[in-house]
JSON list of C-alpha atoms in Angstrom, two decimals:
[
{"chain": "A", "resi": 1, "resn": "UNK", "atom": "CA", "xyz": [62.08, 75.68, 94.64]},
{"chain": "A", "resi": 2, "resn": "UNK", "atom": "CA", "xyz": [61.95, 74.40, 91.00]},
{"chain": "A", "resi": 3, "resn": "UNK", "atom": "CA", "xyz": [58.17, 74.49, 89.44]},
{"chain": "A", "resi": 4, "resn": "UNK", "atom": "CA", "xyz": [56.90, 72.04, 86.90]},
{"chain": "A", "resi": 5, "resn": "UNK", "atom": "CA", "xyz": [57.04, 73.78, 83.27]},
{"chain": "A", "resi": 6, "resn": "UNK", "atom": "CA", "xyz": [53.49, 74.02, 81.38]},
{"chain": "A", "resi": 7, "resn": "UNK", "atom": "CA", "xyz": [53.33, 73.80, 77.87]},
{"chain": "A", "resi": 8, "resn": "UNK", "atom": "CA", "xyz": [50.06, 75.45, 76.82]},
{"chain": "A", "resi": 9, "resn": "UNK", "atom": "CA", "xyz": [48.28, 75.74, 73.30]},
{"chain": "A", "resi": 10, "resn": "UNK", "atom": "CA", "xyz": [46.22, 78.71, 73.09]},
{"chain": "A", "resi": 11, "resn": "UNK", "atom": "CA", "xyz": [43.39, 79.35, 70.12]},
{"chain": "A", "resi": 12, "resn": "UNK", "atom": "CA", "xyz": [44.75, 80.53, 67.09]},
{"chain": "A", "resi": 13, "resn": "UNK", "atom": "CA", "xyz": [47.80, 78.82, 66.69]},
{"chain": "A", "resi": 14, "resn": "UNK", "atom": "CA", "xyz": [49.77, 80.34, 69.82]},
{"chain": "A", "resi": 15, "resn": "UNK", "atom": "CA", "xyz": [51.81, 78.86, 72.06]},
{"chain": "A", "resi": 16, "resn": "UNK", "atom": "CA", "xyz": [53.21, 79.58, 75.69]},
{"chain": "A", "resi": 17, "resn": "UNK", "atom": "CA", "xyz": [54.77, 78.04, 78.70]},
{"chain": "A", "resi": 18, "resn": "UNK", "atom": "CA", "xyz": [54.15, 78.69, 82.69]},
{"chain": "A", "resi": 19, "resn": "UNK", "atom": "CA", "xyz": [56.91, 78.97, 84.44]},
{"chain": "A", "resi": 20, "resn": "UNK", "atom": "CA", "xyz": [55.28, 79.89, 87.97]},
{"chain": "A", "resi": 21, "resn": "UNK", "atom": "CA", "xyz": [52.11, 79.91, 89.22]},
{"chain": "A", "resi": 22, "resn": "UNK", "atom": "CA", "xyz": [50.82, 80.49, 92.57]},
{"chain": "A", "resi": 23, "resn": "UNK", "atom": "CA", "xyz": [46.99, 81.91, 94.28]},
{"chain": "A", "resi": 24, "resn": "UNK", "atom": "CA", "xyz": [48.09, 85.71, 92.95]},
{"chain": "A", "resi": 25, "resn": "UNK", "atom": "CA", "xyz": [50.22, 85.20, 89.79]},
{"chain": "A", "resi": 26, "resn": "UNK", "atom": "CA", "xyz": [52.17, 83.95, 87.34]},
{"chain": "A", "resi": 27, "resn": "UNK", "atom": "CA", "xyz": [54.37, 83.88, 85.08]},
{"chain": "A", "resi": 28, "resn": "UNK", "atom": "CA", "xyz": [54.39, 83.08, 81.56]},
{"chain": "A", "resi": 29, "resn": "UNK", "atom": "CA", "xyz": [55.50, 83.40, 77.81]},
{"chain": "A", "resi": 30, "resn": "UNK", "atom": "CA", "xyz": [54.37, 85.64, 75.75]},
{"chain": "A", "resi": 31, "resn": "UNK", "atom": "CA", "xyz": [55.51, 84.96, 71.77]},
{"chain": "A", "resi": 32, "resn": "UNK", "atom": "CA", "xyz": [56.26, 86.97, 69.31]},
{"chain": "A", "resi": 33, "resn": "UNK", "atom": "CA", "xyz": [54.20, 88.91, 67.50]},
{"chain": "A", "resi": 34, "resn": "UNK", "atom": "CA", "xyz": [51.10, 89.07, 69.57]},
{"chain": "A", "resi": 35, "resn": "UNK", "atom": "CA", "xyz": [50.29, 92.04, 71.70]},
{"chain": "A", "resi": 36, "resn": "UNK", "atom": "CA", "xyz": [50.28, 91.58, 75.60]},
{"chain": "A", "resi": 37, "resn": "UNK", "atom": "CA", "xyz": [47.00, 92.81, 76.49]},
{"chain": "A", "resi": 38, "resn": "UNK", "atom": "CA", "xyz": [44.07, 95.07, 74.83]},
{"chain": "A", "resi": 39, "resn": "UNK", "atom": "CA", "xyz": [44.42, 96.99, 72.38]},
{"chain": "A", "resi": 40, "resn": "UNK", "atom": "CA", "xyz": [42.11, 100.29, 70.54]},
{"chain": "A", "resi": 41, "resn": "UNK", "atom": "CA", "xyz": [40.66, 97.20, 68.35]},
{"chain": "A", "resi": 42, "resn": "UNK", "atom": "CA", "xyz": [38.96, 95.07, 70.56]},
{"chain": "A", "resi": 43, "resn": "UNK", "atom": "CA", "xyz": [38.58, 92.99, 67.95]},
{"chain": "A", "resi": 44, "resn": "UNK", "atom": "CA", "xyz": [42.47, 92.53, 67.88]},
{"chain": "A", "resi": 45, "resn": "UNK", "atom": "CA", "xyz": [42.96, 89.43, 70.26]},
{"chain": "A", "resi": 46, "resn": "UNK", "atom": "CA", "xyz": [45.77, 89.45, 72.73]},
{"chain": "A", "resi": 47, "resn": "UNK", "atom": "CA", "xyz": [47.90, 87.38, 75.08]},
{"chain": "A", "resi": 48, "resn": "UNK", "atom": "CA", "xyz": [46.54, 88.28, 78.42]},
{"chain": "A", "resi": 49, "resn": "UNK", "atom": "CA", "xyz": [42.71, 86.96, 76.98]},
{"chain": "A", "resi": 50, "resn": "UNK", "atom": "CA", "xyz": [43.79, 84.49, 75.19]},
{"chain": "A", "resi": 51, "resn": "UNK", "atom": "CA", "xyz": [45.27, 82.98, 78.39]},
{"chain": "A", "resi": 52, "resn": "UNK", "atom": "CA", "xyz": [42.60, 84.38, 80.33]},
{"chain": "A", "resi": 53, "resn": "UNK", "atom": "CA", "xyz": [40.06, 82.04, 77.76]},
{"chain": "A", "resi": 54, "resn": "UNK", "atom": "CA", "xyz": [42.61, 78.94, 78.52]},
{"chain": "A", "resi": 55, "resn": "UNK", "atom": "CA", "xyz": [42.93, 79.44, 82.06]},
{"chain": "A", "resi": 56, "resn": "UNK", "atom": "CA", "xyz": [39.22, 80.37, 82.99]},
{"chain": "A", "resi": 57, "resn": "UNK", "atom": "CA", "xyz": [40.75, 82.61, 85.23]},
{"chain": "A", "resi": 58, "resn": "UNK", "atom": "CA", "xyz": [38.50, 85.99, 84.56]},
{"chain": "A", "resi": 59, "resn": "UNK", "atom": "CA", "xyz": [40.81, 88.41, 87.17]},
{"chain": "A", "resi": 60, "resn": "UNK", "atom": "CA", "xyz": [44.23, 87.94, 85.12]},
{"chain": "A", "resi": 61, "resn": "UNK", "atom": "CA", "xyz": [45.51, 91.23, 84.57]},
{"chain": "A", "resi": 62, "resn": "UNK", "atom": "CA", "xyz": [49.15, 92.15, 82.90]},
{"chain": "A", "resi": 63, "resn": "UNK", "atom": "CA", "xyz": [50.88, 93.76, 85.27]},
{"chain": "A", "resi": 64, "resn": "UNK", "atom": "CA", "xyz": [54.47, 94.36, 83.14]},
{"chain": "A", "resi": 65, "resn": "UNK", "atom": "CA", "xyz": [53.97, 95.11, 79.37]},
{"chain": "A", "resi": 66, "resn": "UNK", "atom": "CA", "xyz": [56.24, 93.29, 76.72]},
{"chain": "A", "resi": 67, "resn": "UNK", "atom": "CA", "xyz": [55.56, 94.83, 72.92]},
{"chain": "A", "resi": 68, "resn": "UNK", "atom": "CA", "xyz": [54.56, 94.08, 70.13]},
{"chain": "A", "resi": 69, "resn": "UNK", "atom": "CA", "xyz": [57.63, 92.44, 68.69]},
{"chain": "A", "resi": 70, "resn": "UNK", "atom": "CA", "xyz": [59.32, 91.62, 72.43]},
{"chain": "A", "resi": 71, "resn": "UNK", "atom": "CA", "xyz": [58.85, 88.04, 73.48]},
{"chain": "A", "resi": 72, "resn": "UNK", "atom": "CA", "xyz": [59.53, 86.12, 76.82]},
{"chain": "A", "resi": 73, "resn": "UNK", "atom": "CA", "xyz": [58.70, 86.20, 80.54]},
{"chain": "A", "resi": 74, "resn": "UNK", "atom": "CA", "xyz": [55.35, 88.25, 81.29]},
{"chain": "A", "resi": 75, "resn": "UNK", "atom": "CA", "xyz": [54.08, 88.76, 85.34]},
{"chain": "A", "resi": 76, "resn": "UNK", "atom": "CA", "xyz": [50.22, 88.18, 85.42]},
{"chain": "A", "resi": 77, "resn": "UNK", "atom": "CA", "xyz": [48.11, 88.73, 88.49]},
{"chain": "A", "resi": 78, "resn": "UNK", "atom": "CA", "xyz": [45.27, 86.05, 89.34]},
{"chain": "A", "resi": 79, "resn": "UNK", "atom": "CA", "xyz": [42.84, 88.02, 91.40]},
{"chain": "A", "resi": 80, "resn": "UNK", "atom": "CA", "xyz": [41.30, 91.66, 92.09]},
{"chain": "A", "resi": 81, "resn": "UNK", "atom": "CA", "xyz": [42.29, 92.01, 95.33]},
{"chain": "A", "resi": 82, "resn": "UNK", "atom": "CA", "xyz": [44.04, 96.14, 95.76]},
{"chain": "A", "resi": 83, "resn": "UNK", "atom": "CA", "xyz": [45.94, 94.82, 98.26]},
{"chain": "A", "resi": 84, "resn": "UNK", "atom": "CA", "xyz": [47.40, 91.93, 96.21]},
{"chain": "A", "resi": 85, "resn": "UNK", "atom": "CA", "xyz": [47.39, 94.21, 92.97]},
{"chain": "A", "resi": 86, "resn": "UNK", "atom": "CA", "xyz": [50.24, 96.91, 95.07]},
{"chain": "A", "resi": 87, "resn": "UNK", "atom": "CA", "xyz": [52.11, 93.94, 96.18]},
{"chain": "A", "resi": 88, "resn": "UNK", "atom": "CA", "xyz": [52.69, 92.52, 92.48]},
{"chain": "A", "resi": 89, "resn": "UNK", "atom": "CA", "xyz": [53.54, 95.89, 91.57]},
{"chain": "A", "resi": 90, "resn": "UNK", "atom": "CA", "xyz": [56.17, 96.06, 94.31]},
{"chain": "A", "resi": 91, "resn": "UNK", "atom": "CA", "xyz": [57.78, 92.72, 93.65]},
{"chain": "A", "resi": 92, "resn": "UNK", "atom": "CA", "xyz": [57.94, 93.96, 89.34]},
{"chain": "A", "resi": 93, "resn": "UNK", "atom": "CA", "xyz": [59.61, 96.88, 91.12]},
{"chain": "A", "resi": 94, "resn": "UNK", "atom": "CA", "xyz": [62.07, 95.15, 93.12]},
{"chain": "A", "resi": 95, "resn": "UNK", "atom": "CA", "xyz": [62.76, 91.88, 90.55]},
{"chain": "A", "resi": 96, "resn": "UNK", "atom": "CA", "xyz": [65.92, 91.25, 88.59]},
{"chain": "A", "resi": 97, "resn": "UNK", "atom": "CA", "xyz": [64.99, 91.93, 85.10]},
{"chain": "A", "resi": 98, "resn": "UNK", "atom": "CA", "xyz": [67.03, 90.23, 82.20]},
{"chain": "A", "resi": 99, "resn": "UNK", "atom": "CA", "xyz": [66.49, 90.45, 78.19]},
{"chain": "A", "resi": 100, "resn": "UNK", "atom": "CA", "xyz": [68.66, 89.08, 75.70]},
{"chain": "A", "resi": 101, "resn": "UNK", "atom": "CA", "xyz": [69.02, 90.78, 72.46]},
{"chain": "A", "resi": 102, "resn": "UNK", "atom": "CA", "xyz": [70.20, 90.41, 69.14]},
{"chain": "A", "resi": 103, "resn": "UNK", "atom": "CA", "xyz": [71.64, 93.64, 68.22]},
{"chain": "A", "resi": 104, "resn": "UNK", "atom": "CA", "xyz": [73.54, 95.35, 64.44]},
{"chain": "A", "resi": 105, "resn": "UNK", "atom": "CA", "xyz": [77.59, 95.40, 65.07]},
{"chain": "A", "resi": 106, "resn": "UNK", "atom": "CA", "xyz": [79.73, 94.71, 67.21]},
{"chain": "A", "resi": 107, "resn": "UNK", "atom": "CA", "xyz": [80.15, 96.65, 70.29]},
{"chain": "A", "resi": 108, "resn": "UNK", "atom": "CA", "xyz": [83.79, 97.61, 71.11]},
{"chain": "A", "resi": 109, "resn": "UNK", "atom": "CA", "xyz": [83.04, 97.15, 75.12]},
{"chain": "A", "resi": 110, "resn": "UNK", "atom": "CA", "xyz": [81.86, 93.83, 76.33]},
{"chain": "A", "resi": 111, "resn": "UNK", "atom": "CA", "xyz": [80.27, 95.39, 79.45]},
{"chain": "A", "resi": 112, "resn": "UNK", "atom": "CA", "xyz": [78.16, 98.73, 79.37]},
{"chain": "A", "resi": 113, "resn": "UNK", "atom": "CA", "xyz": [76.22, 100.69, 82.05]},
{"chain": "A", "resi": 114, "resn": "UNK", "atom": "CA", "xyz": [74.26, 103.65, 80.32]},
{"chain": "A", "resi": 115, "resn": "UNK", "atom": "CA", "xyz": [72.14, 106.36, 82.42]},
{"chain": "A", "resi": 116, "resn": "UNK", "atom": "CA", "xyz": [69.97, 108.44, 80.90]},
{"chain": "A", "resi": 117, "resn": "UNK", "atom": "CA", "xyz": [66.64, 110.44, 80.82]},
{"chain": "A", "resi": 118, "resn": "UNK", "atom": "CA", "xyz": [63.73, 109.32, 78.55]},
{"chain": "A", "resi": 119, "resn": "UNK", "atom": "CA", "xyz": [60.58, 110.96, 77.38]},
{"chain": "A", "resi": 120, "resn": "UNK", "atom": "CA", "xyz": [57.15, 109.63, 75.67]},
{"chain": "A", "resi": 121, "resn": "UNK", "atom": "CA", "xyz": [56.90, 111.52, 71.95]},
{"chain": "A", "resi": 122, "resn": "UNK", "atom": "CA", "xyz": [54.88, 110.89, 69.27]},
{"chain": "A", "resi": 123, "resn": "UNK", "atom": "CA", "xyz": [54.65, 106.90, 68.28]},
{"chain": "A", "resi": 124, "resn": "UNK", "atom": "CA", "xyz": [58.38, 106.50, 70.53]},
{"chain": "A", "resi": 125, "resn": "UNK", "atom": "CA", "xyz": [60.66, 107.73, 72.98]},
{"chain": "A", "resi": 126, "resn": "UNK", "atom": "CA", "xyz": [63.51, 109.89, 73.37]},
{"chain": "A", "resi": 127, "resn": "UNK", "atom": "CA", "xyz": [66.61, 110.08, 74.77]},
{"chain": "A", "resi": 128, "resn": "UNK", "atom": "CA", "xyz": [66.42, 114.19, 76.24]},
{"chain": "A", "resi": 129, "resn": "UNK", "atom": "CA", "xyz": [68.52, 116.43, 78.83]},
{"chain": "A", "resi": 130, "resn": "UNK", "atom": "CA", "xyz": [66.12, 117.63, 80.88]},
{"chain": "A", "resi": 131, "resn": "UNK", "atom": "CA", "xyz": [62.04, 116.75, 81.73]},
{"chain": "A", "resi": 132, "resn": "UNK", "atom": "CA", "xyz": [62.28, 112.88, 80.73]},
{"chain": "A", "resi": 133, "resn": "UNK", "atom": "CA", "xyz": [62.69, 110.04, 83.38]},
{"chain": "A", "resi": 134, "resn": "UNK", "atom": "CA", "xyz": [65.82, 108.33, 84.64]},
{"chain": "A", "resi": 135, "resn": "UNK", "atom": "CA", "xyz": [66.56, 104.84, 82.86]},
{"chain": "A", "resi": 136, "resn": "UNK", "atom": "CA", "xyz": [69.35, 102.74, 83.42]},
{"chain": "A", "resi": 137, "resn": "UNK", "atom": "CA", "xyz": [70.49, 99.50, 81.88]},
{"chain": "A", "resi": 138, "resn": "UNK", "atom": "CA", "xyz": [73.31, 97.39, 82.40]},
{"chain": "A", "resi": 139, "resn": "UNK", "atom": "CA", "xyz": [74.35, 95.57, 78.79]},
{"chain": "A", "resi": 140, "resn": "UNK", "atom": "CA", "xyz": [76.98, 92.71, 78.43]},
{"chain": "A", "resi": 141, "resn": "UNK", "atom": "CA", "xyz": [77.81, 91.45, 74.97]},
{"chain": "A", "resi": 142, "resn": "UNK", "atom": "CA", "xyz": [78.01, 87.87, 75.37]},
{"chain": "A", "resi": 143, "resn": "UNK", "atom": "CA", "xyz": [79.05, 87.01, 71.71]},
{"chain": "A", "resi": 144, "resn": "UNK", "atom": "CA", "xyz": [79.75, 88.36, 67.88]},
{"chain": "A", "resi": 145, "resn": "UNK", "atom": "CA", "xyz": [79.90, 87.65, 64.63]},
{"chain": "A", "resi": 146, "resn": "UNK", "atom": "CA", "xyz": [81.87, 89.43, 62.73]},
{"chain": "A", "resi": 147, "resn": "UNK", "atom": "CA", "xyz": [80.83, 87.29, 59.67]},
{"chain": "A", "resi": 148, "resn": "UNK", "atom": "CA", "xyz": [77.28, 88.97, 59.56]},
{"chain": "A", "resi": 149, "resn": "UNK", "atom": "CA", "xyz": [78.18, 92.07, 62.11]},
{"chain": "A", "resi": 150, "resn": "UNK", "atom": "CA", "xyz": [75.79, 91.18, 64.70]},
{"chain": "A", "resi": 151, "resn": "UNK", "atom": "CA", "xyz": [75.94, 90.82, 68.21]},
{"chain": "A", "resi": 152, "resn": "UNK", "atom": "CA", "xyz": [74.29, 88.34, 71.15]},
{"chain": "A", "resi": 153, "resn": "UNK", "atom": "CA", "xyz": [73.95, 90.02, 74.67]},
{"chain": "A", "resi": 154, "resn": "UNK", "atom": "CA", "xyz": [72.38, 90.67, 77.94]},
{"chain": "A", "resi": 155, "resn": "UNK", "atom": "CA", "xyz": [70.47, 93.97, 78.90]},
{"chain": "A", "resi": 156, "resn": "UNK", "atom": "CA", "xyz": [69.87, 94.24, 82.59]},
{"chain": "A", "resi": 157, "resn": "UNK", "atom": "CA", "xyz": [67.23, 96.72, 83.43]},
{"chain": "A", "resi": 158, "resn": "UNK", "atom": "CA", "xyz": [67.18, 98.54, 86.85]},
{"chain": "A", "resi": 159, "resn": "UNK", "atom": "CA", "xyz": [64.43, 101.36, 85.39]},
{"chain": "A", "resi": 160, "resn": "UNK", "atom": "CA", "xyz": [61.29, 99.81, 83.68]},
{"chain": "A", "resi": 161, "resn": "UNK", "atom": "CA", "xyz": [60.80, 102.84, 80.87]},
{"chain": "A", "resi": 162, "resn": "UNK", "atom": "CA", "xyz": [58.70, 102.14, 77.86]},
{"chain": "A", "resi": 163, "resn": "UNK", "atom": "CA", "xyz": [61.53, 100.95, 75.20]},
{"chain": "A", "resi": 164, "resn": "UNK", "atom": "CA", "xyz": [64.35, 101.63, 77.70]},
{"chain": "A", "resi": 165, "resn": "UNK", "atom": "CA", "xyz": [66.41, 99.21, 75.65]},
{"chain": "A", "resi": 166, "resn": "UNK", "atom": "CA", "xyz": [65.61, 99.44, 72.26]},
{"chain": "A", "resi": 167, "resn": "UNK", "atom": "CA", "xyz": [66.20, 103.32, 72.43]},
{"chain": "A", "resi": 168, "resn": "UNK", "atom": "CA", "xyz": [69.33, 103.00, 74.58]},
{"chain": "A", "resi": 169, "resn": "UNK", "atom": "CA", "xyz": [71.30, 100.33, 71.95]},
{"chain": "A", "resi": 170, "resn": "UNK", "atom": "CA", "xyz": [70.47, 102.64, 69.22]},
{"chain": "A", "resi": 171, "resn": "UNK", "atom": "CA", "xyz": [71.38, 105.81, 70.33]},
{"chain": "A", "resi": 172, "resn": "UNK", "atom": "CA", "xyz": [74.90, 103.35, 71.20]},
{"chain": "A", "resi": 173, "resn": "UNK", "atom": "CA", "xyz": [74.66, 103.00, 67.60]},
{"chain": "A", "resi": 174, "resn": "UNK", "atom": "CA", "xyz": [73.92, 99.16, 67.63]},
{"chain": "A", "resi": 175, "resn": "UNK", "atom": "CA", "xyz": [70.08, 98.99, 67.14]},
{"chain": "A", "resi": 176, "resn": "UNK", "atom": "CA", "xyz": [68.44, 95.88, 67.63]},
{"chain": "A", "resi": 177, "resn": "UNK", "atom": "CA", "xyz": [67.98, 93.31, 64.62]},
{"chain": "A", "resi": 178, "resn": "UNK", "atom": "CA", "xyz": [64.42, 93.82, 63.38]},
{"chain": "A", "resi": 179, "resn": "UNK", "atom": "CA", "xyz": [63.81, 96.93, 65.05]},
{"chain": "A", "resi": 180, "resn": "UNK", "atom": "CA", "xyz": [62.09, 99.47, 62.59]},
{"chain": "A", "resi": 181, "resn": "UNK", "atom": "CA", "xyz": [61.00, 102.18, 64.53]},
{"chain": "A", "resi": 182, "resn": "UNK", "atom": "CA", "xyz": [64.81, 102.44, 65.98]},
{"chain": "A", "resi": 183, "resn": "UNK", "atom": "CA", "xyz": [67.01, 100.42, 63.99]},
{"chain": "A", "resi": 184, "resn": "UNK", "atom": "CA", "xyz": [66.69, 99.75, 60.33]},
{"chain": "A", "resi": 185, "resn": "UNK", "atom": "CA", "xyz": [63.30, 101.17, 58.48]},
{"chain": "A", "resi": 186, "resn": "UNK", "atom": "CA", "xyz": [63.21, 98.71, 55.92]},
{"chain": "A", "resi": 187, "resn": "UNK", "atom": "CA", "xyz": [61.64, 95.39, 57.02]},
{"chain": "A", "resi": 188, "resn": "UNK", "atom": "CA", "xyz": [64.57, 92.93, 56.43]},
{"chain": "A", "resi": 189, "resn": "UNK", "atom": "CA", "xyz": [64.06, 90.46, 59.31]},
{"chain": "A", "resi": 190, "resn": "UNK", "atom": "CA", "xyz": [61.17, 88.35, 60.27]},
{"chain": "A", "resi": 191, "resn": "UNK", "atom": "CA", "xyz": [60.65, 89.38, 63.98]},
{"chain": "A", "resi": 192, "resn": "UNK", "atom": "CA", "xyz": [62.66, 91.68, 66.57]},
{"chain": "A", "resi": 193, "resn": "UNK", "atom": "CA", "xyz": [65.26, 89.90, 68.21]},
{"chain": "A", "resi": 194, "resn": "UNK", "atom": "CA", "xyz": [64.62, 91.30, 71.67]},
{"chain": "A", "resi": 195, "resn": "UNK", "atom": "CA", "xyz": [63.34, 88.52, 74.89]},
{"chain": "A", "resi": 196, "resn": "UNK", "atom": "CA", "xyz": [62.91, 88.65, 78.45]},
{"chain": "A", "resi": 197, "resn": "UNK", "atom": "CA", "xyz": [65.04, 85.86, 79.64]},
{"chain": "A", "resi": 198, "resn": "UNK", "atom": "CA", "xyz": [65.18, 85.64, 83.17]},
{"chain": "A", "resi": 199, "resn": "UNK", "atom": "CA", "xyz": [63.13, 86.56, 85.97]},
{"chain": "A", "resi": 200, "resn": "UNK", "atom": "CA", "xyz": [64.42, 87.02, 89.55]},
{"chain": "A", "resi": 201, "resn": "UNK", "atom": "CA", "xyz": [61.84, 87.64, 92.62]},
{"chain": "A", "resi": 202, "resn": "UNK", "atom": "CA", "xyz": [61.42, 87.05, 95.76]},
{"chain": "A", "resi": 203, "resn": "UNK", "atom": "CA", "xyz": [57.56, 85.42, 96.18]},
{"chain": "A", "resi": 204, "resn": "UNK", "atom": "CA", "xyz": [54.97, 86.69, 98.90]},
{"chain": "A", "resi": 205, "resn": "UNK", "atom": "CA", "xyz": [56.48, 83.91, 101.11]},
{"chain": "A", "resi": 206, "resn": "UNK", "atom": "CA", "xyz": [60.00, 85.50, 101.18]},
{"chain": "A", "resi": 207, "resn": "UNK", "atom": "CA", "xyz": [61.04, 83.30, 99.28]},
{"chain": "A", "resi": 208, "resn": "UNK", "atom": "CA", "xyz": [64.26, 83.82, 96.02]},
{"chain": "A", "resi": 209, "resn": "UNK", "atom": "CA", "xyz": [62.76, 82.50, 92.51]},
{"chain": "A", "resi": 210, "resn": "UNK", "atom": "CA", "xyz": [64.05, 82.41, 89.09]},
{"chain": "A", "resi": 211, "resn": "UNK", "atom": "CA", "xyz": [62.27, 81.41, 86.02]},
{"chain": "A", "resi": 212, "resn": "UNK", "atom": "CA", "xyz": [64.29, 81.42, 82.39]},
{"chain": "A", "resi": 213, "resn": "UNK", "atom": "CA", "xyz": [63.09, 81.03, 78.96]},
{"chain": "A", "resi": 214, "resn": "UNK", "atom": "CA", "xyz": [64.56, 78.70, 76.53]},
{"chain": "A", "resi": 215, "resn": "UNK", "atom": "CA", "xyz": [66.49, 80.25, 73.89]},
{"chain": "A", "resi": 216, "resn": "UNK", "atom": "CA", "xyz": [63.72, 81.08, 71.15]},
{"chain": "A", "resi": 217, "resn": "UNK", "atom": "CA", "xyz": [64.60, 78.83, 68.40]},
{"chain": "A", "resi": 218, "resn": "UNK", "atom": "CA", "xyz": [64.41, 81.39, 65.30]},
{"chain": "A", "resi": 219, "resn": "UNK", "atom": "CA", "xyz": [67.19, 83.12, 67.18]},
{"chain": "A", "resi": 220, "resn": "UNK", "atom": "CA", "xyz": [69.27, 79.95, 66.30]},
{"chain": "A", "resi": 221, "resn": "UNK", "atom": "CA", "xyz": [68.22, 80.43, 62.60]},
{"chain": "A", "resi": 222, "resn": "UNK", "atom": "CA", "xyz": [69.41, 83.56, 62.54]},
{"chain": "A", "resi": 223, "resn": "UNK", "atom": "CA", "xyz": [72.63, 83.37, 64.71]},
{"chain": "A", "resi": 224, "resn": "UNK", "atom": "CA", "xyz": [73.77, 79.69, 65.03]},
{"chain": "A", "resi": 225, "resn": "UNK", "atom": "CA", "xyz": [76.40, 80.32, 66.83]},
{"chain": "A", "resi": 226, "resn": "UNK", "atom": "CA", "xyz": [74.61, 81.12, 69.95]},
{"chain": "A", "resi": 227, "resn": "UNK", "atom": "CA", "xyz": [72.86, 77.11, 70.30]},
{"chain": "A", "resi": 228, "resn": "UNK", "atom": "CA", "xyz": [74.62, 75.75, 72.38]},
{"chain": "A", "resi": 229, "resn": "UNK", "atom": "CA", "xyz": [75.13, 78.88, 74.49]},
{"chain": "A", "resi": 230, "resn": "UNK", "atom": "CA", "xyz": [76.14, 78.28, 78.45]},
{"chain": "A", "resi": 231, "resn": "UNK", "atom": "CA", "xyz": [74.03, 80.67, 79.82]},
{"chain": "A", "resi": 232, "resn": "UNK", "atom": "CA", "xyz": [75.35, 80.94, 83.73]},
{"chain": "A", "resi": 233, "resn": "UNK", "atom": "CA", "xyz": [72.10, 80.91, 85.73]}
]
């Protein structure tokens, strides 16, 4: 079933589309640069309220968490119902998760499954032998340029760690583009090139979705090579 896109101008200058929406959820796009719900400041506004504001919809709740510098597809809940709450954390559980990334160098494999154990330190995670939890991504490098040494892929996530991918490409040695805590320390690029793409779930109906982004346009900017991508839904 294909579901009307809506374009939607939030307060301070923001902008995000609906993909999906039905009585318990949705799903939407969260930009660049904004954080996906509350923060320690509450005076530090965020996509979840300023949607919430938009929407007049005063149970939306995040239930997936994008960071600071991800963009792309973000699962909200609509109501405060327990019930409805464990099944939307069931069908995160169970969904076909894929980001696309721009990433430093150029990967020698084209397809990549890497298994390992994470673990929350101090301001980011690590990749550790024993006492950490399984993660497991599934990365395809979809194209390169070997012009600027940079890289356009997929990352697949079957685990949903906090910065499974980030931490993953880097200890591969090809951080992503923009990525300061695990990449590069110097600020050199104007966002971090990570984006959840595409969304696969099956609704409360039993029914098979997807939702996909468009490709963010800066990520043309910086790699035009990748416009006219065919992307094979």
């Amino acid at each position: 079933m294909n579901f009307p896109r809506r374009t939607i101008r939030l307060k301070g200058n923001w902008t995000t589309q609906i993909f999906y929406e039905c009585d318990d959820f949705l799903l939407a796009e969260k930009p660049e640069g904004i954080p996906v719900h509350e923060t320690k400041d509450p005076s530090r506004m965020d996509f979840t309220r300023l949607l919430t504001n938009h929407l007049q919809v005063p149970e939306l709740r995040t239930v997936n968490r994008l960071d600071l510098g991800t963009s792309g597809i973000v699962l909200l809940g609509k109501n405060k119902n327990k019930n409805k709450n464990v099944e939307l954390d069931l069908l995160l559980k169970e969904a076909e998760k894929t980001y696309i990334f721009l990433c430093d160098g150029i990967p020698s494999w084209r397809e990549h499954r890497m298994e390992c154990f994470l673990k929350e330190g101090n301001k980011q995670v690590n990749l550790v032998r024993s006492g950490g939890k399984k993660a497991i991504t599934e990365f395809s490098i979809l194209h390169s340029d070997p012009n600027e040494s940079i890289s356009f892929g997929f990352a697949k996530i079957l685990t949903g760690r906090r910065h499974q991918i980030r931490v993953m490409l880097s200890s591969l040695g090809f951080p992503i583009l923009g990525d300061t805590v695990y990449g590069k320390k110097e600020k050199t690029e104007t966002r971090m090139y990570l984006h959840s793409f595409r969304f696969y779930f099956t609704d409360f109906l039993g029914q098979k979705q997807m939702v996909q982004t468009d490709l963010p346009r800066d990520w043309i900017g910086r790699m035009p090579s990748i416009s006219n991508f065919p992307f094979d839904t």
